[in-house]
XYZ file of C-alpha atoms in Angstrom:
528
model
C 17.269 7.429 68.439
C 20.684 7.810 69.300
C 23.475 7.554 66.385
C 25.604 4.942 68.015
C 25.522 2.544 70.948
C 24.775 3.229 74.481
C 25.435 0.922 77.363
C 23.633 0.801 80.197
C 23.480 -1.987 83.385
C 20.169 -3.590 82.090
C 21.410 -4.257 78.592
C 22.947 -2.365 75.504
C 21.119 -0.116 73.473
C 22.024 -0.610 69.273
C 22.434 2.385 67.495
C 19.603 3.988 65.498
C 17.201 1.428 67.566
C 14.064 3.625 68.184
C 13.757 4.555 72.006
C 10.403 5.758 73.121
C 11.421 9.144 75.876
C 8.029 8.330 78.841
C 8.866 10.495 81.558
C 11.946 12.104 83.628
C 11.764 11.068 86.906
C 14.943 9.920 89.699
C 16.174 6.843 89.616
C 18.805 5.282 92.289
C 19.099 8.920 93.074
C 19.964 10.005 89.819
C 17.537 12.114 87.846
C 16.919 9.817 84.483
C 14.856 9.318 81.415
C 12.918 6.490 81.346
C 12.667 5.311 77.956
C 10.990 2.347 76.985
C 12.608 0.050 74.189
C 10.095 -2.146 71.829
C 11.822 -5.232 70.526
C 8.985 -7.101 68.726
C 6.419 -7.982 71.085
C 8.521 -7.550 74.102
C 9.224 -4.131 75.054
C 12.110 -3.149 78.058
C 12.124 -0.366 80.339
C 15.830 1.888 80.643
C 16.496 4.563 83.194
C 19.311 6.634 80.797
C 20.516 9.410 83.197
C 20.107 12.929 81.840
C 23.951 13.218 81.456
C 24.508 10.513 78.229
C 25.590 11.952 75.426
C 23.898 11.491 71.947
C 23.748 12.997 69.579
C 19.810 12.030 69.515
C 17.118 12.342 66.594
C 14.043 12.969 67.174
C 11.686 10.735 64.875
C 8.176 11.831 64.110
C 4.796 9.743 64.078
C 2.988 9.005 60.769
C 3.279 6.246 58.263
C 6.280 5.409 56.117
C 6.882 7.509 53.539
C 8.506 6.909 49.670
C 11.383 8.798 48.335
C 9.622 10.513 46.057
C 6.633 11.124 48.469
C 9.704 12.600 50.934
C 11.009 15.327 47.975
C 7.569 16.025 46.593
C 6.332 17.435 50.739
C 7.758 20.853 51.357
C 7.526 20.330 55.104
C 10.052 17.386 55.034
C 12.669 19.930 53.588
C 15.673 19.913 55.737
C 14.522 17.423 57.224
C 16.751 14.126 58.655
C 14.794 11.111 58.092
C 15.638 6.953 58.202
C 15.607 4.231 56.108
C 16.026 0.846 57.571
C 16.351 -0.660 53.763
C 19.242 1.007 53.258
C 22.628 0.214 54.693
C 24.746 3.723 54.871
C 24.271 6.050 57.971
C 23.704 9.101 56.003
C 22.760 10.439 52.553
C 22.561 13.722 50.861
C 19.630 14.033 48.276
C 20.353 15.754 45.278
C 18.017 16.190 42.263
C 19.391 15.649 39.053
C 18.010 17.723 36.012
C 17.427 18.051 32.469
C 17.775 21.292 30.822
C 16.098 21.874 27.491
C 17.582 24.060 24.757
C 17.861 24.917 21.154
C 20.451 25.337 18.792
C 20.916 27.460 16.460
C 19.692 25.750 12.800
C 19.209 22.534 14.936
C 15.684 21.453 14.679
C 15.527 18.792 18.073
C 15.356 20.044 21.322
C 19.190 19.820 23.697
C 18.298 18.555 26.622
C 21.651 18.567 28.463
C 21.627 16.417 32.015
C 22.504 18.686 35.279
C 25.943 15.889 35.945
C 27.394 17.148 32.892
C 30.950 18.597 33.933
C 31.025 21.397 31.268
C 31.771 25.065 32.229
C 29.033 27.705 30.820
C 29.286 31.549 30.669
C 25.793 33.494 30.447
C 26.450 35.467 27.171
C 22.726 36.938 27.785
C 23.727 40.833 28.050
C 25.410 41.340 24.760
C 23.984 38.453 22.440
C 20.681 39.903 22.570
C 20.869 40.255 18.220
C 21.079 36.508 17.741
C 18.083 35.208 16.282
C 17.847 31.163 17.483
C 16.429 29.416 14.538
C 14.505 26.318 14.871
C 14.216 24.323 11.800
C 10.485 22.631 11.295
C 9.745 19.576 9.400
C 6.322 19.583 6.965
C 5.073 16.777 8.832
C 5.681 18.365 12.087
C 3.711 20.993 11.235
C 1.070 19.038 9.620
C 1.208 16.649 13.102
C 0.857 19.495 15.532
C -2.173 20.631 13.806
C -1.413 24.603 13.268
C -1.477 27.246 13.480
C -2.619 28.027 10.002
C -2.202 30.310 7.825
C 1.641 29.123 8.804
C 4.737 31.979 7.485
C 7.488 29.910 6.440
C 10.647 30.153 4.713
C 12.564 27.126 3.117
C 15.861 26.070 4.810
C 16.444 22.857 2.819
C 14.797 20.605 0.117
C 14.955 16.573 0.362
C 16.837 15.159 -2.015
C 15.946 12.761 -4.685
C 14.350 12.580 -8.293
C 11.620 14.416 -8.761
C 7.941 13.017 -7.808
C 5.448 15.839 -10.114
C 6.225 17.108 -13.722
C 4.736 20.799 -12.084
C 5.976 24.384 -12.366
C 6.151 25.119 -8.595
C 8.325 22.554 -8.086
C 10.948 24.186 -9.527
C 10.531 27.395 -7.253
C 11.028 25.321 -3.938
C 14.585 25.733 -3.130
C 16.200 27.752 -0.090
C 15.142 30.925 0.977
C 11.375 30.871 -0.516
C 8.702 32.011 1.125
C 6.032 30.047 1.981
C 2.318 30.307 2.835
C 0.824 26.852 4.732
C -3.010 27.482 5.180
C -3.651 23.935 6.279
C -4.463 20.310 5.753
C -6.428 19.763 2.062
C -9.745 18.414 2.123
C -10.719 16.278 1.057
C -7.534 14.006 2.318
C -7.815 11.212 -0.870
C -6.409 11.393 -4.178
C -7.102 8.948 -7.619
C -3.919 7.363 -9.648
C -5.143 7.820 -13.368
C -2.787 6.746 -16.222
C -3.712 7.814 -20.087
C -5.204 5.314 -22.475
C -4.320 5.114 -26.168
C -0.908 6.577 -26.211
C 2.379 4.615 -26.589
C 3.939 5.913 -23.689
C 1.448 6.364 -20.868
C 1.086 10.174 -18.741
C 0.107 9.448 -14.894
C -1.827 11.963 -12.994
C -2.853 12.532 -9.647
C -6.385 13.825 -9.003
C -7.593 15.390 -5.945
C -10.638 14.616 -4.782
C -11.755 18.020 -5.322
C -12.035 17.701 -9.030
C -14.653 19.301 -10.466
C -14.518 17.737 -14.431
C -17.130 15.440 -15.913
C -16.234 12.251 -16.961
C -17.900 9.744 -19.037
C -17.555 6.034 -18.720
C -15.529 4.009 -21.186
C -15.664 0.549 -22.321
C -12.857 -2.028 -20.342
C -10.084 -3.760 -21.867
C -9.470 -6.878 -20.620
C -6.598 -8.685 -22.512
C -7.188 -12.322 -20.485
C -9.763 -14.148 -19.211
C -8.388 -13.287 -15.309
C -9.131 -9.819 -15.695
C -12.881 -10.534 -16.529
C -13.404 -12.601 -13.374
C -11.734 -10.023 -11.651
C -14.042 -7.014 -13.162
C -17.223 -9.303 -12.459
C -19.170 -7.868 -9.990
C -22.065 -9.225 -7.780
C -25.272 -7.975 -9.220
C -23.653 -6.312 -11.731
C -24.047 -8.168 -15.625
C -20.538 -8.189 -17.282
C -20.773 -8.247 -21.040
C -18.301 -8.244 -23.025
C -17.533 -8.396 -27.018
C -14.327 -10.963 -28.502
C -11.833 -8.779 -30.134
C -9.496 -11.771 -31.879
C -10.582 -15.321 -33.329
C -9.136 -18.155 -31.250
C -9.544 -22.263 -31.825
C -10.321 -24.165 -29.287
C -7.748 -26.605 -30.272
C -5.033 -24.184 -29.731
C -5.790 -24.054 -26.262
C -4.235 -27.177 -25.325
C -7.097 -28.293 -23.132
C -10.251 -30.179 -24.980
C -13.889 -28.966 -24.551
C -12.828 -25.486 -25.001
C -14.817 -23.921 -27.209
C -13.670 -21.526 -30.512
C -13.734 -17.996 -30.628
C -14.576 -15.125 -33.412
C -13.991 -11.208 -33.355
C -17.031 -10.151 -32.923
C -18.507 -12.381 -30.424
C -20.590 -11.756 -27.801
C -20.284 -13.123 -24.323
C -21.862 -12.364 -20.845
C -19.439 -13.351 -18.141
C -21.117 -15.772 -15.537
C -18.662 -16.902 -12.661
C -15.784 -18.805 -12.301
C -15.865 -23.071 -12.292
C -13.712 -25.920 -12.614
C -13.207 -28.159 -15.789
C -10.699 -31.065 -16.361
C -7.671 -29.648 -18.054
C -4.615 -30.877 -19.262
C -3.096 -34.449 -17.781
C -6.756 -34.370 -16.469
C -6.142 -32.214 -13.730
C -8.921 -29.605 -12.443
C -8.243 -26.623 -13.890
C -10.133 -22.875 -13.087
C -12.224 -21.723 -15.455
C -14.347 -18.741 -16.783
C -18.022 -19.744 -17.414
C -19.000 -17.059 -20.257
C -22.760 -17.617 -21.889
C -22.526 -16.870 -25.908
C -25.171 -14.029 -27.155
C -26.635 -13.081 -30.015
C -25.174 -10.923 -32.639
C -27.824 -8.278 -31.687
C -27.787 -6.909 -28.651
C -31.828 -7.669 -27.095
C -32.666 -10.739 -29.128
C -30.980 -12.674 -26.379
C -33.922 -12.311 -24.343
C -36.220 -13.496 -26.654
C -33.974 -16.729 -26.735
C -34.893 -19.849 -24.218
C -32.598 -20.641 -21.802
C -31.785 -24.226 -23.626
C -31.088 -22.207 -26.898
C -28.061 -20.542 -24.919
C -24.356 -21.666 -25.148
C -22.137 -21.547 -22.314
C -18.447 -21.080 -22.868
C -15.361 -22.286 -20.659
C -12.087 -20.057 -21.167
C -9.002 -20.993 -18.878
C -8.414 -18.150 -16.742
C -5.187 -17.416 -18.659
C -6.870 -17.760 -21.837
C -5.283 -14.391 -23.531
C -7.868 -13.624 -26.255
C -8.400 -10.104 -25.579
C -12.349 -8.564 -24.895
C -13.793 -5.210 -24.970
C -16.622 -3.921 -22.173
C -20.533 -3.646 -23.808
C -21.330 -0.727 -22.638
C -24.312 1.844 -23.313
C -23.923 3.835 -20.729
C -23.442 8.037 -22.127
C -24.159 9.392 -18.810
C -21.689 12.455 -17.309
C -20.706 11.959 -13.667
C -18.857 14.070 -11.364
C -15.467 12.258 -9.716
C -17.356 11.757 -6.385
C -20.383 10.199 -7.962
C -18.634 7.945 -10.277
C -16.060 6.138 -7.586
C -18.891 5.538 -5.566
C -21.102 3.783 -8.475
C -18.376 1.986 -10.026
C -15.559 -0.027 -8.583
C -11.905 0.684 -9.544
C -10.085 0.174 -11.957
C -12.480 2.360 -14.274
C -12.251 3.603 -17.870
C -13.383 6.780 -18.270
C -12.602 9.786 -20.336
C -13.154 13.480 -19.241
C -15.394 15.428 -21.623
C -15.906 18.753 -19.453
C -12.712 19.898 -17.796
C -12.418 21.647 -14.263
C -13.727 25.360 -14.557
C -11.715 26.205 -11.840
C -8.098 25.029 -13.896
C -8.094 26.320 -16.881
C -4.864 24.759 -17.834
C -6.673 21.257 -17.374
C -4.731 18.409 -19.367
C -6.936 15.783 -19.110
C -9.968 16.077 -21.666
C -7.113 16.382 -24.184
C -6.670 12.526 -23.958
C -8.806 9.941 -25.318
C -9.514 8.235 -21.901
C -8.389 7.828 -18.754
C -7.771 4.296 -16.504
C -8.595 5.632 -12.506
C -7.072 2.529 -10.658
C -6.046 3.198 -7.188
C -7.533 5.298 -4.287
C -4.915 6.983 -2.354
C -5.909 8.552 1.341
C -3.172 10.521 2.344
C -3.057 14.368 3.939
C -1.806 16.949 1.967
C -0.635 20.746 2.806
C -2.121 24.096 0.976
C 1.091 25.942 0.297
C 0.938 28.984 -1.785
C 4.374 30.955 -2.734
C 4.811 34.247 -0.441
C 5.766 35.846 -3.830
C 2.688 34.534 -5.661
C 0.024 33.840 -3.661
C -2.736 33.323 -6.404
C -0.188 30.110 -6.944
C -1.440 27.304 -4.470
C -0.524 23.688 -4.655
C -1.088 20.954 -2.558
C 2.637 18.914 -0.851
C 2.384 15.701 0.073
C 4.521 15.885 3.591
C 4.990 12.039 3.302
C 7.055 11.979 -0.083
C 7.874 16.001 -0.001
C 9.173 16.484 3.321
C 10.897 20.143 3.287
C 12.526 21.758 6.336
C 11.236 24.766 6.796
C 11.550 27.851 9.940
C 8.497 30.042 10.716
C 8.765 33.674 9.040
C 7.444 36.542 10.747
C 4.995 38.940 9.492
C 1.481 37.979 8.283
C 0.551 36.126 5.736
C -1.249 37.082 2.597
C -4.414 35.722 2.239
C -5.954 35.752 -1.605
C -9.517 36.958 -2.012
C -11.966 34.120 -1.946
C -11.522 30.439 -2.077
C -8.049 29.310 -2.526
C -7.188 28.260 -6.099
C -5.685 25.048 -5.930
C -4.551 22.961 -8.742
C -6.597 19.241 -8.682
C -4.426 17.454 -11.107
C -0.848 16.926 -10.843
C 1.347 14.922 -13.613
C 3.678 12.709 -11.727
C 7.045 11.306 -12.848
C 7.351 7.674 -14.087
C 9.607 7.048 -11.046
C 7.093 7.830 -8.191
C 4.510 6.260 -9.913
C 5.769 2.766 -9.483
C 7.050 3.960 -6.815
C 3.657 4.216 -5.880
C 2.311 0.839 -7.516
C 4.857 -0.765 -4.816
C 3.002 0.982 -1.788
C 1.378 -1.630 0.401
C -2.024 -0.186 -0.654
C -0.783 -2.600 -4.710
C 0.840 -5.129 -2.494
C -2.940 -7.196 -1.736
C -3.494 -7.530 -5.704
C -3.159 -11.391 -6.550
C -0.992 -12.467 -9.715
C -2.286 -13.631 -12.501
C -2.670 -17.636 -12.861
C -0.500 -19.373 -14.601
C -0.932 -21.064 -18.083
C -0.477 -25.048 -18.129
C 2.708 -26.241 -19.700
C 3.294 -26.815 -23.417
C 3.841 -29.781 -24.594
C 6.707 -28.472 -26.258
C 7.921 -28.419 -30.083
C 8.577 -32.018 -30.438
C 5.355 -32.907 -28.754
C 3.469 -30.795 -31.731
C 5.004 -32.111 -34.208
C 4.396 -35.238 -33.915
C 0.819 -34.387 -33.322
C 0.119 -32.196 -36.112
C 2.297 -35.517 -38.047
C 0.035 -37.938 -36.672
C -3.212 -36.089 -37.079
C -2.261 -35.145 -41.509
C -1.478 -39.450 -41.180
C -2.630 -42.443 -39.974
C -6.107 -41.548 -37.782
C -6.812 -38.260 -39.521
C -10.387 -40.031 -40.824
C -10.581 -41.202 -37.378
C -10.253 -38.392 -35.524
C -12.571 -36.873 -37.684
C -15.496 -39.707 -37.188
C -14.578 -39.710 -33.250
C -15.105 -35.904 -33.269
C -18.355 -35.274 -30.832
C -21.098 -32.968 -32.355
C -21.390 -31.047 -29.145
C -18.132 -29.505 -28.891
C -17.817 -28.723 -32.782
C -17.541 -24.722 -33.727
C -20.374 -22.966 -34.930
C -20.962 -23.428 -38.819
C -20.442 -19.590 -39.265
C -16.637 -20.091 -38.273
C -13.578 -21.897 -39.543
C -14.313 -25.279 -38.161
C -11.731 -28.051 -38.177
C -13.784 -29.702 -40.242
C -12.579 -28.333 -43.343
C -9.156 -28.147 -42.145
C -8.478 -31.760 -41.997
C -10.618 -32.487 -44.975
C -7.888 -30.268 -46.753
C -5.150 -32.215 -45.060
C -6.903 -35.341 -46.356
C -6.250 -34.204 -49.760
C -2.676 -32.820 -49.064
C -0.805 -35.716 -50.871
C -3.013 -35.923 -54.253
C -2.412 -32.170 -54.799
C 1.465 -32.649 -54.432
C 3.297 -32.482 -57.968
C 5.607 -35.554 -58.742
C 8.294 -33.204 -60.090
C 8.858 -30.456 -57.323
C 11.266 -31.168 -54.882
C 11.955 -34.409 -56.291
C 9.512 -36.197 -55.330
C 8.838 -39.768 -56.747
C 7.109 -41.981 -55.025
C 7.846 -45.823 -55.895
C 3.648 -46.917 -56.081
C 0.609 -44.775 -57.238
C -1.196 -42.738 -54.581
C -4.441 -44.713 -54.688
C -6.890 -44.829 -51.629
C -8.509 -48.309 -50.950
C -11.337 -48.504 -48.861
C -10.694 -51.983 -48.302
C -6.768 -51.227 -46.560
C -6.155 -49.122 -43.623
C -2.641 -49.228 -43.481
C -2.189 -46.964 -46.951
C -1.096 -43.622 -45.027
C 1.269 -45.343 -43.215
C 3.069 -47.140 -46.144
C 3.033 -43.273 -47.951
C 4.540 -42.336 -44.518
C 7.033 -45.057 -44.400
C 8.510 -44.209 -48.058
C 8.289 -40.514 -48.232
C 11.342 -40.112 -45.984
C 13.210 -42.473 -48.170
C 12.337 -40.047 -51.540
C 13.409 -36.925 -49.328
């Protein structure tokens, strides 16, 4: 291939146009090379005498070739070779590189591009005392996976408030040794908060715990929170810890409620509700007022109950259960939330808070992976970091770690702040929880009024006689009943000479007139 055009009597040759060299041989008395040139499917024979000047490039057989397939062969090197794509006679191929480096107290790698115009002097020969530090992330270290046992000394702590009311945290600042022997195991933790105090303590148990804990009965302060506690297969009874009227609940066929009553929770329903409208419903069954005589009892005999879900009457868990079960055993019996309250602490932490508190509420499991880090001063000290919410930046120590005789002794239960806690309750893990429903509207204070008005007035015998048996309170409670029969008999018992009072006609009931509340209505504003 010749590098730029060559005329000859038979026609013109273009530069770079591949010539195939068949033979010298003489030609009209000239000695010549007869070349043969391939346009497409036609291909033309040229006698080019031995005297034309190039320059000429030789081109070798074998397939086309990619760039990088060119650079990555070691026999190519130094090598001319063609492109037909591109439009430039020549180019010069050079690699560009990245060089990676570290700075000092810079924890990413440099890399710095081989373009970069920057003059550099190699310092090698007399900086040999400079120690390069590379600052390391918790996390890192818990993503690469080890080493372990890990040599470590703080560089800087996150800042922030405070996420555990512990000791150790106080020692973590810059310039302590530290001693990472791995990832805790096992990897999930429990969110407990205290029961019967008036400011609540939150904990954080490992999984590891070895206490014994004791079921408690369950709170449930609405009617919500028992359809939500009702599991399948699982009997949920439960024992009425205020009295409630049906009437009170704005929404009729709802029956009364007593302390003391006993109720096994049955499933959810519907039931017509306020401005008739469907409304969801708890279907409870009443019991007995001895626990076992309600099997004795036919199923006709038993009364079913229908609370609105955001019927607020407050209930307390039945519960006979005085069994002790370890952590493990427990979460994987019962479903969380669970009352429970510790009555054997950990023998392996002495200083173990919890059985000093009359029970605990476990309500969330938490998998996350926490880090064994013991103090290089204290190495009997080990605590668990959460890299995820206690990120420090650390840089590998040199020397060897300590490693305490035995197994190490970790601390299970941590006290965490009121800050990270609903810090916590805001994690995505809280986020799936539905609300609670919400209640109906009131009628409002007018609207009562003049209810409670009409009701001491005009229809109050009526009401009474259209009352239906079958949704009438128990005798053994305060039935309405004897509330509007006292009503009734509210005007009789009134003295003519308090509050001035003086009604023009005698208070006389005549069975024969049914308009004699409303004429007492009529005048009493006009004696006010």
């Amino acid at each position: 291939m010749s590098t730029h055009r060559i005329t000859t009597k038979a026609r013109v040759v273009p530069q770079e146009q591949p010539l195939k060299l068949e033979a010298v041989e003489m030609h009209l008395g000239t000695c010549c090379a007869r070349c043969v040139l391939g346009t497409g499917a036609q291909q033309v024979i040229l006698h080019l005498p031995l005297s034309q000047k190039g320059p000429f490039w030789e081109l070798e057989p074998g397939p086309p070739r990619t760039l990088l397939q060119v650079l990555q062969d070691p026999a190519l090197k130094d090598t001319i070779l063609t492109c037909p794509v591109l439009p430039w006679h020549s180019l010069t191929l050079m690699p560009q590189y990245e060089v990676e480096a570290i700075m000092h107290l810079r924890r990413t790698i440099v890399k710095i591009p081989s373009t970069l115009e920057v003059d550099v002097e190699d310092i090698t020969a007399f900086s040999q005392h400079i120690h390069f530090i590379q600052p390391l992330l918790l996390s890192e270290a818990l993503a690469r996976g080890g080493p372990f046992p890990l040599p470590t000394e703080i560089l800087e702590v996150p800042e922030g408030p405070p996420i555990f009311l512990s000791p150790w945290l106080s020692s973590l600042r810059k310039g302590q040794r530290l001693c990472i022997y791995g990832v805790a195991s096992p990897p999930w933790r429990f969110l407990a908060s205290t029961k019967g105090r008036k400011v609540p303590r939150h904990f954080m148990i490992s999984g590891a715990y070895q206490g014994k804990l004791r079921r408690r009965p369950r709170e449930f302060p609405t009617a919500y929170d028992l359809l939500g506690a009702l599991q399948p297969g699982q009997p949920l009874r439960v024992v009425a810890t205020k009295d409630c009227e049906g009437d009170g609940l704005e929404n009729p066929g709802f029956m009364s409620l007593a302390m003391g009553d006993r109720l096994e929770v049955l499933g959810s329903g519907q039931a017509l509700g306020v401005q008739e409208r469907d409304m969801n419903v708890l279907v409870c069954q009443r019991l007995s007022d001895q626990p076992g005589e309600e099997e004795y009892e036919e199923a006709e005999d038993q009364e079913q109950i229908l609370l609105p879900l955001h019927f607020s009457g407050g209930f307390v868990e039945e519960l006979g259960d005085g069994r002790r079960y370890s952590l493990q055993d427990l979460i994987a019996q019962f479903p969380l939330p669970c009352e429970v309250k510790v009555v054997a602490k950990d023998a392996s932490h002495p200083d173990d808070p919890l059985p000093s508190f009359l029970g605990l509420r476990l309500e969330e499991k938490i998998m996350e992976p926490f880090l064994v880090v013991s103090l290089d001063s204290n190495p009997e000290m080990c605590f668990e970091v959460p890299p995820r919410w206690l990120d420090l930046t650390v840089v590998e120590a040199e020397g060897q770690p300590s490693q305490p005789a035995g197994p190490l002794p970790v601390v299970p239960v941590e006290e965490l702040t009121e800050a990270f806690y609903y810090h916590l309750r805001k994690s995505p893990a809280f986020e799936g929880q539905a609300p609670p429903p919400r209640p109906p509207k009131s009628k409002g204070l007018s609207g009562q009024k003049k209810q409670v008005s009409k009701a001491k007035g005009v229809k109050s015998s009526e009401a009474f006689e259209l009352q239906e048996p079958s949704l009438m309170p128990k005798p053994k409670r305060k039935t309405l009943r004897k509330v509007i029969k006292d009503s009734c008999n509210l005007y009789s018992q009134i003295p003519g000479h308090k509050k001035g009072l003086r009604p023009t006609k005698p208070i006389t009931r005549d069975t024969n007139d049914e308009h004699d509340y409303e004429e007492i209505l009529e005048q009493f504003p006009k004696t006010l």
